[in-house]
CSV table of C-alpha atoms in Angstrom, one decimal:
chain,number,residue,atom,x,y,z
M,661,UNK,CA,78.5,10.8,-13.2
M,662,UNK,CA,78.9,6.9,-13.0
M,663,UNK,CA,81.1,5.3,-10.2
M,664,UNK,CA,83.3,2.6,-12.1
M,665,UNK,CA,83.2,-0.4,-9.8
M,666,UNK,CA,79.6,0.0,-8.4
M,667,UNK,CA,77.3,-2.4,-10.6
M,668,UNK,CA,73.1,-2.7,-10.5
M,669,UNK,CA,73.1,-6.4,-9.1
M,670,UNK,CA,70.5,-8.1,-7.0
M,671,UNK,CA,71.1,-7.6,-3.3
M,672,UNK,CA,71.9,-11.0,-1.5
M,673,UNK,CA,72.5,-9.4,2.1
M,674,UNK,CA,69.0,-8.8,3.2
M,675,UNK,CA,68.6,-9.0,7.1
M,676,UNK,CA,65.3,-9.2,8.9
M,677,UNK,CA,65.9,-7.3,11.7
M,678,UNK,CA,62.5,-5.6,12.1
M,679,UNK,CA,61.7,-7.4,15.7
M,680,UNK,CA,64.4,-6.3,17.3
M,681,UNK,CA,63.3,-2.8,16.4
M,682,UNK,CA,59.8,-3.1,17.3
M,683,UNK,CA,61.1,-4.1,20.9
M,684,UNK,CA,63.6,-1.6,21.1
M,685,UNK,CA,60.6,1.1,20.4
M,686,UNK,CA,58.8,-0.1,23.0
M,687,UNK,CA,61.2,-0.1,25.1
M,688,UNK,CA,61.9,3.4,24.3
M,689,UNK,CA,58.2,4.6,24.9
M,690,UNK,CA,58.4,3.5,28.6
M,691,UNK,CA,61.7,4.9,28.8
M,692,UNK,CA,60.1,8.2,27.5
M,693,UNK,CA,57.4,7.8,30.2
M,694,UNK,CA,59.8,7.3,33.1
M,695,UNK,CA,61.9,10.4,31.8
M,696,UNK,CA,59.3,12.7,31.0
M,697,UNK,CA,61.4,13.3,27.8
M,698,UNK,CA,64.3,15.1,29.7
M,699,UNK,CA,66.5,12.2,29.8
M,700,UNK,CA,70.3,12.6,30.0
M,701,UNK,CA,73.4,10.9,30.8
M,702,UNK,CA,76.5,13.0,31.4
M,703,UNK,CA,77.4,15.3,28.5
M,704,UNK,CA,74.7,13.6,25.8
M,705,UNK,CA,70.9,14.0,25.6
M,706,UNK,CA,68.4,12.2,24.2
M,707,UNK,CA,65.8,13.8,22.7
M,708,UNK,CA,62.0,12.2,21.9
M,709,UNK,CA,59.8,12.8,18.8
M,710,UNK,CA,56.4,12.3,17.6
M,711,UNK,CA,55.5,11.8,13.9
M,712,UNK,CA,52.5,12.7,12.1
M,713,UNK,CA,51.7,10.2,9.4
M,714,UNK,CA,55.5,9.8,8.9
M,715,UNK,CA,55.4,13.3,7.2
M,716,UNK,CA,57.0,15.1,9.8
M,717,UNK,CA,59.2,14.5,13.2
M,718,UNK,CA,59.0,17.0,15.5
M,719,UNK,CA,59.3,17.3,19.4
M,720,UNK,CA,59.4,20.2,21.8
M,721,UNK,CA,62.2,22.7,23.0
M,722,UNK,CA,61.7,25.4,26.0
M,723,UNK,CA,62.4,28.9,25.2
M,724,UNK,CA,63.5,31.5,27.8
M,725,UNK,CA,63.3,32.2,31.4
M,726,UNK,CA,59.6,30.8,32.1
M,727,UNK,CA,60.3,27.7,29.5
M,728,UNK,CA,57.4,28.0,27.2
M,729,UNK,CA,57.3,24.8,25.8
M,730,UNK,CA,56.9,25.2,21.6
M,731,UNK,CA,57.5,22.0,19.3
M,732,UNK,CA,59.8,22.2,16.2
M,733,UNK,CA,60.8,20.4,13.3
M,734,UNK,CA,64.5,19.3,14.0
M,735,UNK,CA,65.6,19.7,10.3
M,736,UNK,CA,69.3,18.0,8.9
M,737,UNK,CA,68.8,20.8,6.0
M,738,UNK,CA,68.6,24.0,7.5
M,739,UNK,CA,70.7,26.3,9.5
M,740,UNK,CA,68.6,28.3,12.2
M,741,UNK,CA,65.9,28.2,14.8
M,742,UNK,CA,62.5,30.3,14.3
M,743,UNK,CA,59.8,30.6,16.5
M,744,UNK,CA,56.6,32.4,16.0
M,745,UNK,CA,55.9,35.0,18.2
M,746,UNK,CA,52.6,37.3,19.4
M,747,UNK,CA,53.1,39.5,16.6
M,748,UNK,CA,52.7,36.3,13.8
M,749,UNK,CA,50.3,37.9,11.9
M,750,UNK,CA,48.5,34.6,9.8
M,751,UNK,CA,51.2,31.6,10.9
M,752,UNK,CA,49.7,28.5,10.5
M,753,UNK,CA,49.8,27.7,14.1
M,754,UNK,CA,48.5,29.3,17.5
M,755,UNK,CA,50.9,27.8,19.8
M,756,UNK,CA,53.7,31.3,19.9
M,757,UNK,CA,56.7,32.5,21.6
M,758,UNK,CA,56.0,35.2,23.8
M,759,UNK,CA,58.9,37.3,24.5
M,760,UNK,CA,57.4,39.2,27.1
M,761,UNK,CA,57.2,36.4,29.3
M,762,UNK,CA,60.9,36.1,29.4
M,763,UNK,CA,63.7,38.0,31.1
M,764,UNK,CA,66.0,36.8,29.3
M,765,UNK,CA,65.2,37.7,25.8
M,766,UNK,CA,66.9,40.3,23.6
M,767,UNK,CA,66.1,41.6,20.6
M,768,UNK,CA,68.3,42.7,17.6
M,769,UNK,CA,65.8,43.9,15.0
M,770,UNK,CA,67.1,43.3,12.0
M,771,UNK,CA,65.1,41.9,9.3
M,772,UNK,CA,65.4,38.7,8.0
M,773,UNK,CA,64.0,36.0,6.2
M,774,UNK,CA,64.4,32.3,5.0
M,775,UNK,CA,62.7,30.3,1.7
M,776,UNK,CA,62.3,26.9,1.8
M,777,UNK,CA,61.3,25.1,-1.4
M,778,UNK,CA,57.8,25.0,-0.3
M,779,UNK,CA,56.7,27.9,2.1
M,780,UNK,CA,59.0,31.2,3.5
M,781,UNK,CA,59.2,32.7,6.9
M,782,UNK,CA,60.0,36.5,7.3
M,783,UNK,CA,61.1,38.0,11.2
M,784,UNK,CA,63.9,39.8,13.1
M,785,UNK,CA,66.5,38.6,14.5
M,786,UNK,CA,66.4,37.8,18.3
M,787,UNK,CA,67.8,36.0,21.1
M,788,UNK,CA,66.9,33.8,24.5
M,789,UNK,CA,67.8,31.0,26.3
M,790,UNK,CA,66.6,27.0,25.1
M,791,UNK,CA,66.4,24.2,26.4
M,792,UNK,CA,66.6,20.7,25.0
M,793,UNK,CA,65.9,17.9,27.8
M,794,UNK,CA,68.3,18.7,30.1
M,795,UNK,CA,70.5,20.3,28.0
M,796,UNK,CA,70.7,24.5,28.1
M,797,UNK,CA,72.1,27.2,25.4
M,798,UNK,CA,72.5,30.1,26.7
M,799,UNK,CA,71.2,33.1,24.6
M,800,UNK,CA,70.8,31.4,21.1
M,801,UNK,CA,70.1,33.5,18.6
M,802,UNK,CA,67.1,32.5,16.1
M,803,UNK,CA,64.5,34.4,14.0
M,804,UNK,CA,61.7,35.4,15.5
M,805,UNK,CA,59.3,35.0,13.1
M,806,UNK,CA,55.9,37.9,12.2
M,807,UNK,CA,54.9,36.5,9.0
M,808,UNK,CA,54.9,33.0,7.4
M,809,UNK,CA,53.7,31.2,3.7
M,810,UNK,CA,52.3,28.0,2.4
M,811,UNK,CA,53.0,26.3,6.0
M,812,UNK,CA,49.4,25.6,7.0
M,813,UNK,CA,48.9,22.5,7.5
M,814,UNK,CA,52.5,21.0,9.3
M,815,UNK,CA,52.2,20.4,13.2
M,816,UNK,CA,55.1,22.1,14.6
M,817,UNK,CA,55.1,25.5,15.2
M,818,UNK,CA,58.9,25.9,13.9
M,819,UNK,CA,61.9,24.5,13.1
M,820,UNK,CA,65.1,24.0,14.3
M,821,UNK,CA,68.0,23.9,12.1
M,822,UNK,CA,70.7,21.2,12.2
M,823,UNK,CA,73.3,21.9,9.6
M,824,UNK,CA,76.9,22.1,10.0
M,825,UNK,CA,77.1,25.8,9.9
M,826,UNK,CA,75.0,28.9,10.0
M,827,UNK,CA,74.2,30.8,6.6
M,828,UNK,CA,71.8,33.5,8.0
M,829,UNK,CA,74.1,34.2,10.9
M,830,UNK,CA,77.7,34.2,9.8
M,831,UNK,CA,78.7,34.6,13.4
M,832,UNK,CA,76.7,31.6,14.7
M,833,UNK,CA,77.8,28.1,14.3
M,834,UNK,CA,74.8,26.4,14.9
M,835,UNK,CA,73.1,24.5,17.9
M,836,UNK,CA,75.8,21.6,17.7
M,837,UNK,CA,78.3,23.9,18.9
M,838,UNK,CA,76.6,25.7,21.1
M,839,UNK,CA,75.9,22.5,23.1
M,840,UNK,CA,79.1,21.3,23.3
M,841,UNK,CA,81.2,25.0,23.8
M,842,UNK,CA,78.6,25.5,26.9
M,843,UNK,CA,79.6,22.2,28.1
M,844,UNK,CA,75.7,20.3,27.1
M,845,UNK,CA,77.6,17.3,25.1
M,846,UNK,CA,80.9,15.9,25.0
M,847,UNK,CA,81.2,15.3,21.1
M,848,UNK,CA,79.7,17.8,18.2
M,849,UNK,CA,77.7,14.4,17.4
M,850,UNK,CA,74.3,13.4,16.1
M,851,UNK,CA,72.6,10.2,15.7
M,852,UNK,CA,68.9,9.7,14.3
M,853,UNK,CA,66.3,6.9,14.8
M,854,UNK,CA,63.1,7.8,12.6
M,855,UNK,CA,60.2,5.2,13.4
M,856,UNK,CA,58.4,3.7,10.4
M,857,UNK,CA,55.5,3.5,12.8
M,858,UNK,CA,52.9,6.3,11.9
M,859,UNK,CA,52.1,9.0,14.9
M,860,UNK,CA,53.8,7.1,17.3
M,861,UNK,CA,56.3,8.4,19.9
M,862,UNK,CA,59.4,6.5,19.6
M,863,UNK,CA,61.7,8.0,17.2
M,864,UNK,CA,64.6,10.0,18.8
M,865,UNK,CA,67.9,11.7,18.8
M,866,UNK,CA,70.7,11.3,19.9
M,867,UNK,CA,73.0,14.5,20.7
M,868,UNK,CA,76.4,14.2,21.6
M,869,UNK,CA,77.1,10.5,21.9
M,870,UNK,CA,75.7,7.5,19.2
M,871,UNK,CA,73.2,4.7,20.5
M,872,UNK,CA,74.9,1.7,20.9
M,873,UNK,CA,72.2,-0.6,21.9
M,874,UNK,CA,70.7,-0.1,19.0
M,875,UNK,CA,74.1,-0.1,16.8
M,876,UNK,CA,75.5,-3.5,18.5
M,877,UNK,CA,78.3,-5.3,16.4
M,878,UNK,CA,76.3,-3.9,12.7
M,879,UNK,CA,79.0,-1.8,10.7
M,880,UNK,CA,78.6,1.6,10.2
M,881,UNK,CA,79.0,3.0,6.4
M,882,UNK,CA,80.7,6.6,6.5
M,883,UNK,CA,80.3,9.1,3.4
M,884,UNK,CA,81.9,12.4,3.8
M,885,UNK,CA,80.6,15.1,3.0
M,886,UNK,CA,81.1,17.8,-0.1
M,887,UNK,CA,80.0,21.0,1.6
M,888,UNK,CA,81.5,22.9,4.4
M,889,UNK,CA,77.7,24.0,5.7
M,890,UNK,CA,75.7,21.3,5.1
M,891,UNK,CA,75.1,17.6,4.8
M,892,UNK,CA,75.5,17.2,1.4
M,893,UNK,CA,77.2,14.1,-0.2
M,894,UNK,CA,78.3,13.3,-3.6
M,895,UNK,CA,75.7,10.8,-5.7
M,896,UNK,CA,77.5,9.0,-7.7
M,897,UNK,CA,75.4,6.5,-9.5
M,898,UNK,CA,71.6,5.3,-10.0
M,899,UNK,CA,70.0,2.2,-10.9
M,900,UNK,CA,66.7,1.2,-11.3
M,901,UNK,CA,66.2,-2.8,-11.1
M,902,UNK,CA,69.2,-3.8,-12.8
M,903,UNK,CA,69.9,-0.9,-15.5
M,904,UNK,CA,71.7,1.8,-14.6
M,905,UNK,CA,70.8,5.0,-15.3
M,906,UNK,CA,72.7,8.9,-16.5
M,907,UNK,CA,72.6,10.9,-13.2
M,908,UNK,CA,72.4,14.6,-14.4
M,909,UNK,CA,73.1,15.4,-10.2
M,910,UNK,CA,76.1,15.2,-8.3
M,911,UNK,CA,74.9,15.8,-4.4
M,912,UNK,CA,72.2,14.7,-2.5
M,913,UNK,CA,71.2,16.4,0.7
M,914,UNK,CA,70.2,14.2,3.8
M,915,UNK,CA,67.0,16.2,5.0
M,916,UNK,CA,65.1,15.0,8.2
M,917,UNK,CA,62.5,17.8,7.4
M,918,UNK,CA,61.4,17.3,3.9
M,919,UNK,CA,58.9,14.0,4.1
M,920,UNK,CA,60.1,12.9,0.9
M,921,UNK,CA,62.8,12.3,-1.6
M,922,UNK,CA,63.2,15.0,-4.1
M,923,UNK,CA,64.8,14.9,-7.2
M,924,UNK,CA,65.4,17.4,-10.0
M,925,UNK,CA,63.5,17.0,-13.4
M,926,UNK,CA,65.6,15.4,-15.6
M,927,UNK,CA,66.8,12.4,-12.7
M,928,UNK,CA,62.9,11.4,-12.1
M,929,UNK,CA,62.0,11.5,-15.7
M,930,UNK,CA,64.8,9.0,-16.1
M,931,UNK,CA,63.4,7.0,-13.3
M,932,UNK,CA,59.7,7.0,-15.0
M,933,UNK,CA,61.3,5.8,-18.5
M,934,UNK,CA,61.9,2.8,-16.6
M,935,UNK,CA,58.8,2.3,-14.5
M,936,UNK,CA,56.1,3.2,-18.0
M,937,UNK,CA,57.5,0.7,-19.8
M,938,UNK,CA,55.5,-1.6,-17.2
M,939,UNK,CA,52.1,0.6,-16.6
M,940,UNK,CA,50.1,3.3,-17.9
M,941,UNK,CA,51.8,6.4,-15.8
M,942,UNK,CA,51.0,10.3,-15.4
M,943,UNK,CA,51.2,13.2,-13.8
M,944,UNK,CA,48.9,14.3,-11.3
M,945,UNK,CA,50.2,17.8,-11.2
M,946,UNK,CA,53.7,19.2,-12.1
M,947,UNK,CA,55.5,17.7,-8.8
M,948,UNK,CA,53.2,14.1,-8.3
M,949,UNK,CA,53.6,11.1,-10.4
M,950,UNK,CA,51.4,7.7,-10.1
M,951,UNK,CA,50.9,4.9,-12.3
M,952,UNK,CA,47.9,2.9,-12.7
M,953,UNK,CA,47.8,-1.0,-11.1
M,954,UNK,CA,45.2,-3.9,-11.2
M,955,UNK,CA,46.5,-4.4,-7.3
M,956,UNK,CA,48.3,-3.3,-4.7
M,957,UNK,CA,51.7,-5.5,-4.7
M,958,UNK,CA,54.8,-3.5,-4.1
M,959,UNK,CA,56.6,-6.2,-5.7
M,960,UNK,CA,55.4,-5.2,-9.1
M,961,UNK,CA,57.8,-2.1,-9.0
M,962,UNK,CA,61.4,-2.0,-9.4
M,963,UNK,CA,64.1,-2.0,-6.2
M,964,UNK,CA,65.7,1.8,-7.0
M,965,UNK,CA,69.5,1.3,-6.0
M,966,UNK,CA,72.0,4.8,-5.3
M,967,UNK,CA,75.3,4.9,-5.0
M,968,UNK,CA,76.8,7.9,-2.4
M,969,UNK,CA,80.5,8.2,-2.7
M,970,UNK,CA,81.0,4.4,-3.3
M,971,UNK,CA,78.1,3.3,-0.6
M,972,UNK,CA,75.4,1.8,-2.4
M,973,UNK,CA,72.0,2.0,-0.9
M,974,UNK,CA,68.4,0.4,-1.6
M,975,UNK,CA,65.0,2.2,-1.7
M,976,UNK,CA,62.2,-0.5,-2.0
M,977,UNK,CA,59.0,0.2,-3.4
M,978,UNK,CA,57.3,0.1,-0.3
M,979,UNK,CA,59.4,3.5,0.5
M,980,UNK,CA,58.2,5.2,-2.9
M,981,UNK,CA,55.2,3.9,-3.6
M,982,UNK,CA,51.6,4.4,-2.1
M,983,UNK,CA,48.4,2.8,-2.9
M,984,UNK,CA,45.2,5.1,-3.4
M,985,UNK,CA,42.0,3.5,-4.6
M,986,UNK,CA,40.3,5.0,-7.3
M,987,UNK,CA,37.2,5.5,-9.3
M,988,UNK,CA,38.3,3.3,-11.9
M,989,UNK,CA,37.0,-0.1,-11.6
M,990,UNK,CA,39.9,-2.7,-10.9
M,991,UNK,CA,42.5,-0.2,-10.6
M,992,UNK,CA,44.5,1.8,-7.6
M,993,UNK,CA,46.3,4.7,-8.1
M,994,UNK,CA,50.2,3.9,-7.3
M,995,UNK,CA,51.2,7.3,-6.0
M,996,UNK,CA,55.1,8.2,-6.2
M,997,UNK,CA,56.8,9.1,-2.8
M,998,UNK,CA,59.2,10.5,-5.2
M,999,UNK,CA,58.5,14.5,-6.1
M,1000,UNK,CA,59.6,16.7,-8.7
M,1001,UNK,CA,61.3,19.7,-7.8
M,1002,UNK,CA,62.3,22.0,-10.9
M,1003,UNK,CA,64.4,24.7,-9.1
M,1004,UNK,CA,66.7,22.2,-7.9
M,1005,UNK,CA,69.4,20.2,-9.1
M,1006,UNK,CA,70.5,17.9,-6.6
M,1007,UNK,CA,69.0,15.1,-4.5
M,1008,UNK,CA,67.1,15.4,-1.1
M,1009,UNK,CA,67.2,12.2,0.4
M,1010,UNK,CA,64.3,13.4,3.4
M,1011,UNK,CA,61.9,11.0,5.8
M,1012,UNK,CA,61.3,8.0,4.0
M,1013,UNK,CA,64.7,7.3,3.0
M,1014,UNK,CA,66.4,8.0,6.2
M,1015,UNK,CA,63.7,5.7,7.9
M,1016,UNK,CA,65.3,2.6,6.6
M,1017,UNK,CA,68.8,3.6,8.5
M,1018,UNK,CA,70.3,4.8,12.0
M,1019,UNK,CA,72.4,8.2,10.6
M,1020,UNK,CA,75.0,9.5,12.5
M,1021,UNK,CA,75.9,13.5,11.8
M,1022,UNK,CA,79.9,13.8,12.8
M,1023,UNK,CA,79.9,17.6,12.5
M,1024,UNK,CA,83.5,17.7,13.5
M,1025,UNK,CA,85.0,15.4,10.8
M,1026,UNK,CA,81.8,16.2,8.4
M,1027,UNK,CA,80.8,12.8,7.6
M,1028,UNK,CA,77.6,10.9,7.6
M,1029,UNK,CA,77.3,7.3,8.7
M,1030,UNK,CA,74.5,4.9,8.4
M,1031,UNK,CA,73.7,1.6,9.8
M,1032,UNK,CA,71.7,-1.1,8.7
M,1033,UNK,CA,67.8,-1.2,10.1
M,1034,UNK,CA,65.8,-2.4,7.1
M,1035,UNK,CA,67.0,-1.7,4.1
M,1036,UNK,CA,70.8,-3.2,3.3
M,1037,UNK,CA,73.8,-0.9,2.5
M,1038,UNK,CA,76.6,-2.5,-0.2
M,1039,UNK,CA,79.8,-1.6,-0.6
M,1040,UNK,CA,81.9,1.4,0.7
M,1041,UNK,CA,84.0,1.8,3.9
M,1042,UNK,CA,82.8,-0.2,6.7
M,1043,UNK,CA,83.7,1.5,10.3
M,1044,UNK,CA,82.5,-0.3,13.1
M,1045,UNK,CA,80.6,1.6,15.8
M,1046,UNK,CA,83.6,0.8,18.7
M,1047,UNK,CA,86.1,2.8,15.9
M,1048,UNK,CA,85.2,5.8,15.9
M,1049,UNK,CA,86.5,7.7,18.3
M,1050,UNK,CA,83.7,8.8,20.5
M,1051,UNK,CA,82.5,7.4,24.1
M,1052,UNK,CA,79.6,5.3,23.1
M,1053,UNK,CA,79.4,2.8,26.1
């Protein structure tokens, strides 16, 4: 599908901003300090993460009566909390949820288990109490997990799901609503700031109100979503430098736990048309694409542009491309931080897209919005931050 109105031009708006940011994340590391990560005005919480080579955000939640402290993934693309427990028999990590310990716990025993498009997690279904900051639901239900696959290598120990709804557990609505029913937040509200700083500490979110420091007077681009459980939007167009391209997808999924952008087959082998008729370009395996340079300028490669809804939104090379020397004498490997995936067929727009922006999750009118950090945003609905409806003073 190709939105009629939305054309592959040059962006003219480009902002440094970058400064600001860099203060602000300092800012935010002595704040974390001071806090001890448990910071919270009344009905909101802020919650801290760490990043490990920009690959994954993760920061830790307390589980049950003695608050064992376990870190997770906090993931825009999945519906439910796991945890490994004692009986985890080979899980890629030794940091586990002991029931025992708690008095709260409870445990429903019925199987279950999840498949992510790389790795799968098989438990029962249980309940306790967690904490995040400041912030308490009361008996949560999540999968306890006994078995896990292909997951060796991530930091966390599990992941905490932050979609609209709950597909494992029909009658659970998901955390967002659990925090503001039990009185944790005012507004069923998210916002996300995902430093481009590697292994640092100052990337954070925002539950129940939006930060407006960070926001100021910059507009805020709303796309709405397509799905009732999820944050998938509609993709309407691609371009890559100035020639637009046949998308064979219709919906993209915003993902903060998938490191990259993913992309079915026949999307990416559109993309590549473009980009080999510049370099010598391959496949490293079925999901990993690189081309060959004689050095390591990003400004080689073309500026990809999408279009969500009618909201048009850059990727620079420097967010899907990364240098690797090789053994080749005057040549680098340009890796692709864009993957193949073949079972899909729709976009996953994870970690170093959503990087470039401040997103906002509105669960109760299921809409994303962005605002401007490094890359620019075209076009679309513009909504200023004082608009929407929610205390953000």
């Amino acid at each position: 599908l190709v939105s009629s109105g939305v054309h592959c031009l040059r962006t003219t708006i480009w902002r440094h901003y970058r400064p600001t940011y860099e203060s602000h994340m300092k800012t935010l590391k002595l704040i974390n300090i001071l806090l001890n990560d448990n910071s919270a005005s009344n009905k909101s919480l802020v919650k801290y993460l760490q990043n490990r080579d920009l690959l994954e955000y993760y920061g830790s939640i307390q589980v049950g009566s003695g608050r064992q402290s376990i870190n997770v993934v906090f993931d825009t693309d999945s519906d439910i909390l796991w945890l490994p427990t004692g009986d985890c028999k080979n899980c890629h990590t030794s940091a586990l949820y002991n029931s025992n310990a708690s008095s709260t716990f409870t445990n429903m025993s019925i199987p279950q288990s999840i498949e992510y498009q790389l790795g799968s997690v098989k438990g029962s279904s249980c309940a306790d109490d967690i904490y995040i900051g400041n912030g308490k639901v009361a008996k949560m239900k999540f999968l306890c997990a006994w078995a896990d696959a292909d997951l060796s290598g991530t930091a966390a120990s599990g992941v905490l799901g932050l979609n609209i709804g709950s597909y494992l557990y029909s009658d659970s609505p998901g955390l967002m609503h659990y925090l503001k029913s039990q009185g944790a937040i005012q507004y069923a509200i998210l916002g996300v700031f995902l430093s481009k700083v590697s292994n640092d500490f100052s990337s954070y979110l925002d539950f129940g109100e939006i930060d407006q420091s960070l926001i100021g007077n910059k507009t805020t681009y709303w796309v709405n979503t397509i799905k009732n459980n999820n944050w998938a939007v509609p993709i309407t167009q691609l371009c890559v430098g100035n020639e637009t391209l046949r998308l064979e997808s219709s919906l993209a999924i915003l993902d903060t736990g998938s490191s990259y952008i993913s992309i079915p087959t026949l999307d990416f082998l559109s993309i590549a048309r473009v980009i080999k008729r510049t370099f010598k370009c391959n496949f490293l395996d079925s999901s990993t694409f690189y081309c060959l340079t004689q050095d390591k300028s990003f400004s080689q490669f073309p500026t990809i542009r999408i279009a969500l809804d009618q909201v048009v939104f850059t990727i620079k090379p420097e967010d899907y491309i990364e240098f690797v020397d090789t053994q080749l004498k005057g040549y680098q490997y340009a890796l692709f931080k864009i993957v193949i995936i073949n079972s899909i067929d729709f976009w996953i727009l994870g970690d170093n897209f959503l990087q470039n922006y401040y997103s906002i999750y509105d669960y109760e009118q299921k809409r994303v919005g962005f605002v401007e950090l490094y890359n620019p945003i075209i076009i679309g609905e513009r909504l200023e931050a004082s608009s929407m409806g929610y205390n953000i003073s």
